[in-house]
Amino acid sequence: MASEASISPPAPSALTRALCDNWWLFLLRGIAAIAVGVLAFAWPGVTLVTLVLFYGAFALVDGVFALIAAVRGQATLVPRWWLAVVGLLGIGVGIGTFVFPGVTALVLVLFIAAWAIVTGIFQIIGAIQLRREIDNEWWLVLNGFVSVLFGVAVFVMPGAGALALVWVFGFFALLYGLLMIAFAIRLRRHGTRAG
């Protein structure tokens, strides 16, 4: 009978290995979100259009990093579609805010709210898939819920003053960034243990 010391944990799946290998992309996404959040608090008097452009830049950068993470993953049958869709949505929202700056602030705000909700849902779906690979993985679930709650709050109060929206956005970006960094650190630790 083999001793407990000789029993090794199950090998991580290709998806888990790919995420662990690219932990630094999640770290960069978190740092970018925190930087945008700090800017929102540092310049609270910005107009709503400027805020939307800030958010567009954040969505674009976040989308690029998510898409890179999806593409850099190892070529396997394990679906990476949720990360690719989040990346493409982020890039689309980011480009849309710069290509159509003349669109009314209300439409842009609702566009941002929809992006936050869809991104949050895909993060929750991804976390559910990861829970089979990484025990007690709730950072990404929490991040998804924060994103969905932010989107719902913007839908419920689209006509809120620009300053209030700046503060809500700044808080969201900071929290999103911190949770993404925590997820990146967890991925790195998991990769180190499994490697």
mmCIF file of C-alpha atoms in Angstrom:
data_model
loop_
_atom_site.group_PDB
_atom_site.id
_atom_site.type_symbol
_atom_site.label_atom_id
_atom_site.label_comp_id
_atom_site.label_asym_id
_atom_site.label_seq_id
_atom_site.Cartn_x
_atom_site.Cartn_y
_atom_site.Cartn_z
ATOM 1 C CA MET A 1 0.000 0.000 0.000
ATOM 2 C CA ALA A 2 1.428 3.348 -1.056
ATOM 3 C CA SER A 3 2.065 5.886 1.633
ATOM 4 C CA GLU A 4 0.271 9.214 1.608
ATOM 5 C CA ALA A 5 3.548 10.985 0.815
ATOM 6 C CA SER A 6 3.826 9.159 -2.513
ATOM 7 C CA ILE A 7 0.334 10.130 -3.651
ATOM 8 C CA SER A 8 0.586 13.160 -5.922
ATOM 9 C CA PRO A 9 -2.230 15.607 -6.595
ATOM 10 C CA PRO A 10 -4.005 15.318 -9.955
ATOM 11 C CA ALA A 11 -2.257 17.042 -12.843
ATOM 12 C CA PRO A 12 -3.733 20.420 -13.752
ATOM 13 C CA SER A 13 -5.734 20.664 -16.965
ATOM 14 C CA ALA A 14 -4.497 22.510 -20.042
ATOM 15 C CA LEU A 15 -6.792 25.447 -19.210
ATOM 16 C CA THR A 16 -5.391 25.757 -15.705
ATOM 17 C CA ARG A 17 -1.808 25.508 -17.000
ATOM 18 C CA ALA A 18 -2.499 28.158 -19.625
ATOM 19 C CA LEU A 19 -4.036 30.520 -17.046
ATOM 20 C CA CYS A 20 -1.211 29.919 -14.578
ATOM 21 C CA ASP A 21 1.398 30.526 -17.285
ATOM 22 C CA ASN A 22 -0.272 33.836 -18.151
ATOM 23 C CA TRP A 23 -0.950 35.037 -14.611
ATOM 24 C CA TRP A 24 0.922 38.248 -15.366
ATOM 25 C CA LEU A 25 -1.751 39.308 -17.898
ATOM 26 C CA PHE A 26 -4.347 39.306 -15.101
ATOM 27 C CA LEU A 27 -1.893 41.285 -12.982
ATOM 28 C CA LEU A 28 -1.519 43.900 -15.744
ATOM 29 C CA ARG A 29 -5.313 44.098 -16.122
ATOM 30 C CA GLY A 30 -5.594 44.762 -12.386
ATOM 31 C CA ILE A 31 -2.870 47.416 -12.434
ATOM 32 C CA ALA A 32 -4.512 49.149 -15.419
ATOM 33 C CA ALA A 33 -7.878 49.170 -13.621
ATOM 34 C CA ILE A 34 -6.344 50.642 -10.464
ATOM 35 C CA ALA A 35 -4.573 53.333 -12.501
ATOM 36 C CA VAL A 36 -7.844 54.336 -14.166
ATOM 37 C CA GLY A 37 -9.618 54.317 -10.777
ATOM 38 C CA VAL A 38 -6.963 56.562 -9.244
ATOM 39 C CA LEU A 39 -7.302 58.974 -12.184
ATOM 40 C CA ALA A 40 -11.069 59.096 -11.664
ATOM 41 C CA PHE A 41 -10.579 60.077 -7.998
ATOM 42 C CA ALA A 42 -7.724 62.489 -8.775
ATOM 43 C CA TRP A 43 -9.823 64.391 -11.335
ATOM 44 C CA PRO A 44 -13.385 64.272 -9.952
ATOM 45 C CA GLY A 45 -14.452 67.341 -11.908
ATOM 46 C CA VAL A 46 -14.108 65.702 -15.305
ATOM 47 C CA THR A 47 -17.098 65.765 -17.615
ATOM 48 C CA LEU A 48 -19.164 62.671 -18.243
ATOM 49 C CA VAL A 49 -17.812 62.379 -21.776
ATOM 50 C CA THR A 50 -14.254 62.420 -20.447
ATOM 51 C CA LEU A 51 -15.218 59.742 -17.924
ATOM 52 C CA VAL A 52 -16.708 57.640 -20.687
ATOM 53 C CA LEU A 53 -13.494 58.019 -22.693
ATOM 54 C CA PHE A 54 -11.501 56.952 -19.625
ATOM 55 C CA TYR A 55 -13.741 53.936 -19.310
ATOM 56 C CA GLY A 56 -13.372 53.262 -23.029
ATOM 57 C CA ALA A 57 -9.586 53.263 -22.605
ATOM 58 C CA PHE A 58 -9.906 50.913 -19.637
ATOM 59 C CA ALA A 59 -12.223 48.574 -21.572
ATOM 60 C CA LEU A 60 -9.848 48.588 -24.546
ATOM 61 C CA VAL A 61 -6.750 47.795 -22.458
ATOM 62 C CA ASP A 62 -8.611 45.190 -20.409
ATOM 63 C CA GLY A 63 -9.988 43.619 -23.592
ATOM 64 C CA VAL A 64 -6.556 43.450 -25.221
ATOM 65 C CA PHE A 65 -5.063 41.727 -22.165
ATOM 66 C CA ALA A 66 -7.980 39.275 -21.975
ATOM 67 C CA LEU A 67 -7.665 38.460 -25.678
ATOM 68 C CA ILE A 68 -3.891 37.966 -25.372
ATOM 69 C CA ALA A 69 -4.503 35.575 -22.478
ATOM 70 C CA ALA A 70 -6.989 33.617 -24.606
ATOM 71 C CA VAL A 71 -4.686 33.468 -27.640
ATOM 72 C CA ARG A 72 -1.539 32.599 -25.662
ATOM 73 C CA GLY A 73 -3.246 29.609 -24.085
ATOM 74 C CA GLN A 74 -2.087 26.213 -25.260
ATOM 75 C CA ALA A 75 -3.919 24.824 -28.280
ATOM 76 C CA THR A 76 -6.275 22.293 -26.699
ATOM 77 C CA LEU A 77 -9.921 21.357 -26.849
ATOM 78 C CA VAL A 78 -10.495 23.090 -23.500
ATOM 79 C CA PRO A 79 -12.710 26.087 -24.322
ATOM 80 C CA ARG A 80 -11.170 29.521 -23.821
ATOM 81 C CA TRP A 81 -14.161 31.161 -25.472
ATOM 82 C CA TRP A 82 -15.233 33.079 -22.385
ATOM 83 C CA LEU A 83 -11.888 34.869 -22.118
ATOM 84 C CA ALA A 84 -11.856 35.578 -25.867
ATOM 85 C CA VAL A 85 -15.427 36.951 -25.786
ATOM 86 C CA VAL A 86 -14.623 39.202 -22.812
ATOM 87 C CA GLY A 87 -11.563 40.460 -24.679
ATOM 88 C CA LEU A 88 -13.453 41.142 -27.907
ATOM 89 C CA LEU A 89 -16.275 42.900 -26.026
ATOM 90 C CA GLY A 90 -13.787 45.093 -24.186
ATOM 91 C CA ILE A 91 -11.997 46.007 -27.400
ATOM 92 C CA GLY A 92 -15.331 46.721 -29.100
ATOM 93 C CA VAL A 93 -16.516 48.987 -26.291
ATOM 94 C CA GLY A 94 -13.166 50.756 -26.167
ATOM 95 C CA ILE A 95 -13.052 51.409 -29.909
ATOM 96 C CA GLY A 96 -16.736 52.359 -29.972
ATOM 97 C CA THR A 97 -16.263 55.100 -27.411
ATOM 98 C CA PHE A 98 -13.468 56.663 -29.474
ATOM 99 C CA VAL A 99 -15.042 56.217 -32.930
ATOM 100 C CA PHE A 100 -18.426 57.655 -31.891
ATOM 101 C CA PRO A 101 -17.627 60.446 -29.409
ATOM 102 C CA GLY A 102 -20.641 62.440 -30.566
ATOM 103 C CA VAL A 103 -23.086 59.859 -29.229
ATOM 104 C CA THR A 104 -25.038 61.191 -26.286
ATOM 105 C CA ALA A 105 -23.634 60.595 -22.843
ATOM 106 C CA LEU A 106 -26.685 58.544 -21.860
ATOM 107 C CA VAL A 107 -26.192 56.053 -24.692
ATOM 108 C CA LEU A 108 -22.494 55.753 -23.883
ATOM 109 C CA VAL A 109 -23.236 55.200 -20.199
ATOM 110 C CA LEU A 110 -25.759 52.466 -21.030
ATOM 111 C CA PHE A 111 -23.207 50.925 -23.394
ATOM 112 C CA ILE A 112 -20.694 50.849 -20.543
ATOM 113 C CA ALA A 113 -23.296 49.314 -18.210
ATOM 114 C CA ALA A 114 -24.049 46.549 -20.707
ATOM 115 C CA TRP A 115 -20.330 45.848 -21.129
ATOM 116 C CA ALA A 116 -19.832 45.603 -17.359
ATOM 117 C CA ILE A 117 -22.756 43.184 -16.973
ATOM 118 C CA VAL A 118 -21.704 40.911 -19.852
ATOM 119 C CA THR A 119 -18.067 40.915 -18.724
ATOM 120 C CA GLY A 120 -19.127 40.044 -15.172
ATOM 121 C CA ILE A 121 -21.316 37.185 -16.355
ATOM 122 C CA PHE A 122 -18.487 35.713 -18.425
ATOM 123 C CA GLN A 123 -16.103 36.015 -15.478
ATOM 124 C CA ILE A 124 -18.566 34.127 -13.278
ATOM 125 C CA ILE A 125 -18.928 31.419 -15.966
ATOM 126 C CA GLY A 126 -15.148 31.163 -16.234
ATOM 127 C CA ALA A 127 -14.794 30.909 -12.468
ATOM 128 C CA ILE A 128 -17.353 28.090 -12.372
ATOM 129 C CA GLN A 129 -15.284 26.209 -14.945
ATOM 130 C CA LEU A 130 -12.103 26.860 -12.951
ATOM 131 C CA ARG A 131 -13.535 25.655 -9.641
ATOM 132 C CA ARG A 132 -12.933 22.075 -10.777
ATOM 133 C CA GLU A 133 -9.245 22.909 -11.158
ATOM 134 C CA ILE A 134 -8.502 25.387 -8.378
ATOM 135 C CA ASP A 135 -10.096 24.809 -4.978
ATOM 136 C CA ASN A 136 -12.036 27.648 -3.365
ATOM 137 C CA GLU A 137 -11.530 29.923 -6.368
ATOM 138 C CA TRP A 138 -13.850 32.785 -5.514
ATOM 139 C CA TRP A 139 -11.784 35.842 -6.509
ATOM 140 C CA LEU A 140 -12.964 35.705 -10.112
ATOM 141 C CA VAL A 141 -16.567 35.056 -9.020
ATOM 142 C CA LEU A 142 -16.456 38.075 -6.724
ATOM 143 C CA ASN A 143 -14.925 40.153 -9.502
ATOM 144 C CA GLY A 144 -17.732 39.081 -11.832
ATOM 145 C CA PHE A 145 -20.385 39.997 -9.276
ATOM 146 C CA VAL A 146 -18.791 43.427 -8.738
ATOM 147 C CA SER A 147 -18.836 44.019 -12.484
ATOM 148 C CA VAL A 148 -22.491 42.946 -12.795
ATOM 149 C CA LEU A 149 -23.525 45.085 -9.808
ATOM 150 C CA PHE A 150 -21.763 48.107 -11.296
ATOM 151 C CA GLY A 151 -23.538 47.590 -14.623
ATOM 152 C CA VAL A 152 -26.935 47.181 -12.966
ATOM 153 C CA ALA A 153 -26.362 50.303 -10.829
ATOM 154 C CA VAL A 154 -25.563 52.338 -13.944
ATOM 155 C CA PHE A 155 -28.685 50.992 -15.715
ATOM 156 C CA VAL A 156 -30.874 51.859 -12.709
ATOM 157 C CA MET A 157 -29.446 55.400 -12.384
ATOM 158 C CA PRO A 158 -28.267 56.429 -15.869
ATOM 159 C CA GLY A 159 -29.102 60.069 -15.323
ATOM 160 C CA ALA A 160 -26.974 60.396 -12.185
ATOM 161 C CA GLY A 161 -24.725 63.412 -12.064
ATOM 162 C CA ALA A 162 -21.312 63.175 -13.645
ATOM 163 C CA LEU A 163 -19.547 63.558 -10.309
ATOM 164 C CA ALA A 164 -21.526 60.716 -8.709
ATOM 165 C CA LEU A 165 -20.774 58.502 -11.696
ATOM 166 C CA VAL A 166 -17.082 59.412 -11.481
ATOM 167 C CA TRP A 167 -16.981 58.272 -7.846
ATOM 168 C CA VAL A 168 -18.889 55.056 -8.599
ATOM 169 C CA PHE A 169 -16.632 54.358 -11.556
ATOM 170 C CA GLY A 170 -13.475 55.095 -9.552
ATOM 171 C CA PHE A 171 -14.572 52.760 -6.759
ATOM 172 C CA PHE A 172 -15.482 50.048 -9.277
ATOM 173 C CA ALA A 173 -12.159 50.329 -11.115
ATOM 174 C CA LEU A 174 -10.158 50.152 -7.870
ATOM 175 C CA LEU A 175 -12.104 47.159 -6.548
ATOM 176 C CA TYR A 176 -11.974 45.418 -9.930
ATOM 177 C CA GLY A 177 -8.222 45.984 -10.104
ATOM 178 C CA LEU A 178 -7.570 44.710 -6.589
ATOM 179 C CA LEU A 179 -9.631 41.571 -7.193
ATOM 180 C CA MET A 180 -7.896 40.942 -10.535
ATOM 181 C CA ILE A 181 -4.472 41.298 -8.885
ATOM 182 C CA ALA A 182 -5.529 38.907 -6.099
ATOM 183 C CA PHE A 183 -6.672 36.418 -8.768
ATOM 184 C CA ALA A 184 -3.337 36.787 -10.608
ATOM 185 C CA ILE A 185 -1.384 36.128 -7.412
ATOM 186 C CA ARG A 186 -3.518 33.070 -6.706
ATOM 187 C CA LEU A 187 -2.923 31.782 -10.242
ATOM 188 C CA ARG A 188 0.839 32.301 -9.859
ATOM 189 C CA ARG A 189 0.903 30.438 -6.528
ATOM 190 C CA HIS A 190 -1.197 27.627 -7.957
ATOM 191 C CA GLY A 191 1.117 27.382 -10.967
ATOM 192 C CA THR A 192 4.184 27.292 -8.716
ATOM 193 C CA ARG A 193 2.699 24.501 -6.570
ATOM 194 C CA ALA A 194 1.553 22.499 -9.599
ATOM 195 C CA GLY A 195 4.765 23.099 -11.570
#
